[in-house]
Amino acid sequence: MQPDSLAPVVGVQLDRYQASDYTPGAPLWQQLAWYFIGTALVESRLIPFSGFKVWVLRRFGARIGHHVRIKPGVRIKFPWRLLVGNHVWIGENAWLDNLAPITLADQVCLSQGVYLCTGNHDWSDPTFALKTGPIHVETGAWIAAKAIVGPGVTIGAGAVLTMGSVTGRSLAPMMIYAGNPAQPIKTRSIEPTPLT
């Protein structure tokens, strides 16, 4: 059977794909400078200093607060579509695939290997049209190692998405979610810090 003989049955026409009205949101020179210079500096395992990585990201349009930790291997698609609050941790090999804006509020933790995906395709469209949606991670939320968050999702304040879990829908504040697709398993409780 020839591969072309399946095309009329399936109906998918990837050869007709177009990004429609989508734009990367920055001039070509900025995209190229980020790709060839900025990306290498931020992802580098030879530069362990978070402050330097934050400085580079700000030069490329990211809005980043104070005391942000960025570990080695962090990938960011477009820094000009990134807003990060104060006291945020971004773990090793996290990938912020921000075709649409990603917002990380104060005190957010993204653990190792987290994938935040703001772009998807319309599987009902034969040309596989691009669909994007912003991701918002609210104050005090934790996305644990290897977890995946899809386009258009809001992670509520204090919510936890456990290790390896996947969500394509928004998560309620102060709830712990696990699985694929992620389901609520219990309410998160945080013990008050003892006075010294």
Coordinates of C-alpha atoms in Angstrom, one line a residue:
M1 CA 0.0 0.0 0.0
Q2 CA 1.4 3.4 -1.0
P3 CA 1.4 6.1 1.8
D4 CA -0.4 8.6 -0.5
S5 CA -3.4 6.2 -0.7
L6 CA -4.3 6.9 2.9
A7 CA -4.5 10.7 2.5
P8 CA -8.1 10.8 1.1
V9 CA -9.4 8.6 3.9
V10 CA -7.6 10.4 6.8
G11 CA -8.3 13.9 5.5
V12 CA -5.2 15.4 7.2
Q13 CA -3.4 17.8 4.9
L14 CA -0.2 18.9 6.7
D15 CA 1.2 20.3 3.4
R16 CA -1.5 23.0 3.7
Y17 CA -0.5 24.1 7.2
Q18 CA -0.1 27.8 7.8
A19 CA 0.4 29.7 11.1
S20 CA -2.5 32.0 10.1
D21 CA -2.3 35.3 12.0
Y22 CA 0.2 34.0 14.6
T23 CA 3.4 36.0 15.1
P24 CA 6.3 35.4 17.5
G25 CA 5.8 38.9 19.0
A26 CA 9.2 40.3 18.3
P27 CA 11.2 41.7 15.3
L28 CA 13.3 39.2 13.4
W29 CA 16.6 40.6 14.7
Q30 CA 15.5 40.1 18.3
Q31 CA 14.4 36.5 17.6
L32 CA 17.7 35.7 15.9
A33 CA 19.7 37.4 18.7
W34 CA 17.7 35.3 21.3
Y35 CA 18.2 32.1 19.3
F36 CA 21.9 32.4 18.8
I37 CA 23.0 34.3 21.9
G38 CA 20.4 34.5 24.7
T39 CA 19.3 30.9 24.6
A40 CA 22.8 29.6 24.9
L41 CA 23.5 31.8 27.9
V42 CA 20.3 31.0 29.8
E43 CA 20.4 27.2 29.1
S44 CA 24.1 27.0 29.8
R45 CA 25.3 24.5 32.4
L46 CA 28.6 26.4 32.6
I47 CA 27.0 29.5 34.0
P48 CA 25.4 28.6 37.3
F49 CA 24.5 32.1 38.3
S50 CA 20.7 32.9 38.4
G51 CA 21.3 36.6 38.6
F52 CA 23.1 36.6 35.3
K53 CA 20.4 34.5 33.6
V54 CA 17.8 36.9 34.9
W55 CA 19.8 39.8 33.6
V56 CA 19.9 38.2 30.1
L57 CA 16.2 37.4 30.1
R58 CA 15.4 41.0 31.0
R59 CA 17.5 42.3 28.1
F60 CA 15.3 40.2 25.8
G61 CA 12.0 41.6 27.2
A62 CA 11.2 39.2 30.1
R63 CA 9.6 40.9 33.2
I64 CA 11.2 39.2 36.2
G65 CA 10.9 40.1 39.9
H66 CA 13.5 39.7 42.7
H67 CA 15.3 36.7 44.1
V68 CA 14.4 34.4 41.2
R69 CA 16.4 31.1 40.9
I70 CA 17.0 29.7 37.4
K71 CA 18.8 26.3 37.3
P72 CA 20.9 25.0 34.4
G73 CA 19.2 23.7 31.3
V74 CA 16.1 25.9 31.5
R75 CA 14.6 26.5 28.0
I76 CA 12.4 29.5 27.3
K77 CA 10.9 29.9 23.8
F78 CA 10.2 33.7 23.9
P79 CA 11.4 35.7 26.9
W80 CA 9.3 38.7 25.8
R81 CA 6.2 36.6 26.6
L82 CA 7.4 35.8 30.1
L83 CA 6.3 37.4 33.4
V84 CA 7.8 36.1 36.6
G85 CA 7.1 37.4 40.1
N86 CA 9.4 37.4 43.2
H87 CA 11.0 34.4 44.9
V88 CA 10.3 32.0 42.0
W89 CA 12.3 28.8 41.5
I90 CA 12.6 27.4 38.0
G91 CA 14.2 23.9 38.1
E92 CA 16.7 22.2 36.0
N93 CA 15.6 21.3 32.4
A94 CA 12.3 23.1 32.8
W95 CA 10.8 24.1 29.4
L96 CA 8.6 27.2 29.1
D97 CA 7.3 26.8 25.6
N98 CA 5.6 30.2 25.5
L99 CA 4.1 30.8 22.1
A100 CA 1.5 32.6 24.2
P101 CA 2.3 34.4 27.5
I102 CA 3.3 32.5 30.6
T103 CA 2.9 34.2 34.0
L104 CA 4.5 32.9 37.2
A105 CA 3.3 34.7 40.3
D106 CA 5.3 35.2 43.5
Q107 CA 6.6 32.1 45.4
V108 CA 6.0 29.7 42.5
C109 CA 8.1 26.6 42.2
L110 CA 8.6 24.7 38.9
S111 CA 10.6 21.6 39.5
Q112 CA 13.0 19.7 37.3
G113 CA 11.8 18.8 33.8
V114 CA 8.4 20.7 34.0
Y115 CA 6.9 21.4 30.6
L116 CA 4.6 24.4 30.2
C117 CA 3.1 24.2 26.7
T118 CA 1.1 27.2 25.4
G119 CA 0.6 25.9 21.8
N120 CA -1.4 23.0 20.3
H121 CA -3.1 22.0 17.1
D122 CA -6.7 21.7 16.1
W123 CA -7.0 18.0 15.4
S124 CA -10.4 18.6 13.7
D125 CA -8.9 20.9 11.1
P126 CA -7.4 19.1 8.1
T127 CA -4.6 21.7 8.0
F128 CA -3.7 21.1 11.7
A129 CA -4.2 24.8 12.6
L130 CA -2.2 26.3 15.5
K131 CA -4.1 27.1 18.7
T132 CA -2.4 29.0 21.5
G133 CA -3.4 29.8 25.1
P134 CA -1.6 31.6 27.9
I135 CA -0.6 29.8 31.1
H136 CA -1.0 31.4 34.6
V137 CA 0.6 29.9 37.6
E138 CA -0.7 31.7 40.7
T139 CA 1.0 32.6 44.0
G140 CA 2.5 29.7 45.9
A141 CA 1.7 27.0 43.4
W142 CA 4.1 24.1 42.9
I143 CA 4.4 22.1 39.7
A144 CA 6.5 19.0 40.5
A145 CA 9.2 17.3 38.5
K146 CA 8.3 16.1 34.9
A147 CA 4.7 17.5 35.2
I148 CA 3.0 19.0 32.0
V149 CA 0.6 21.9 31.8
G150 CA -1.3 22.6 28.6
P151 CA -2.5 25.8 26.8
G152 CA -5.0 28.1 28.4
V153 CA -4.5 26.6 31.9
T154 CA -4.5 28.5 35.2
I155 CA -2.9 26.8 38.2
G156 CA -4.7 28.2 41.2
A157 CA -2.9 29.8 44.2
G158 CA -1.2 27.2 46.3
A159 CA -2.2 24.3 44.1
V160 CA 0.2 21.3 43.6
L161 CA 0.5 19.3 40.4
T162 CA 2.4 16.2 41.5
M163 CA 5.4 14.5 39.8
G164 CA 4.7 13.3 36.2
S165 CA 1.1 14.5 36.2
V166 CA -0.5 16.1 33.2
T167 CA -3.2 18.8 33.0
G168 CA -5.1 20.4 30.2
R169 CA -7.6 22.1 32.4
S170 CA -7.3 24.7 35.2
L171 CA -6.6 23.6 38.8
A172 CA -8.4 24.9 41.9
P173 CA -6.4 26.8 44.5
M174 CA -4.9 24.9 47.4
M175 CA -5.7 21.4 46.0
I176 CA -3.2 18.6 45.2
Y177 CA -3.6 17.0 41.8
A178 CA -2.1 13.8 40.5
G179 CA -2.3 11.6 37.4
N180 CA -2.9 11.9 33.6
P181 CA -5.3 13.6 33.3
A182 CA -4.7 15.1 36.7
Q183 CA -7.4 14.6 39.3
P184 CA -7.8 16.3 42.7
I185 CA -6.6 14.0 45.5
K186 CA -6.8 16.2 48.6
T187 CA -6.6 19.7 49.9
R188 CA -3.2 21.2 50.5
S189 CA -2.5 22.3 54.1
I190 CA 0.6 24.3 55.0
E191 CA 1.8 24.4 58.6
P192 CA 2.5 27.9 59.9
T193 CA 6.2 28.7 60.4
P194 CA 7.1 28.4 64.1
L195 CA 8.2 31.6 65.8
T196 CA 11.8 31.7 66.9

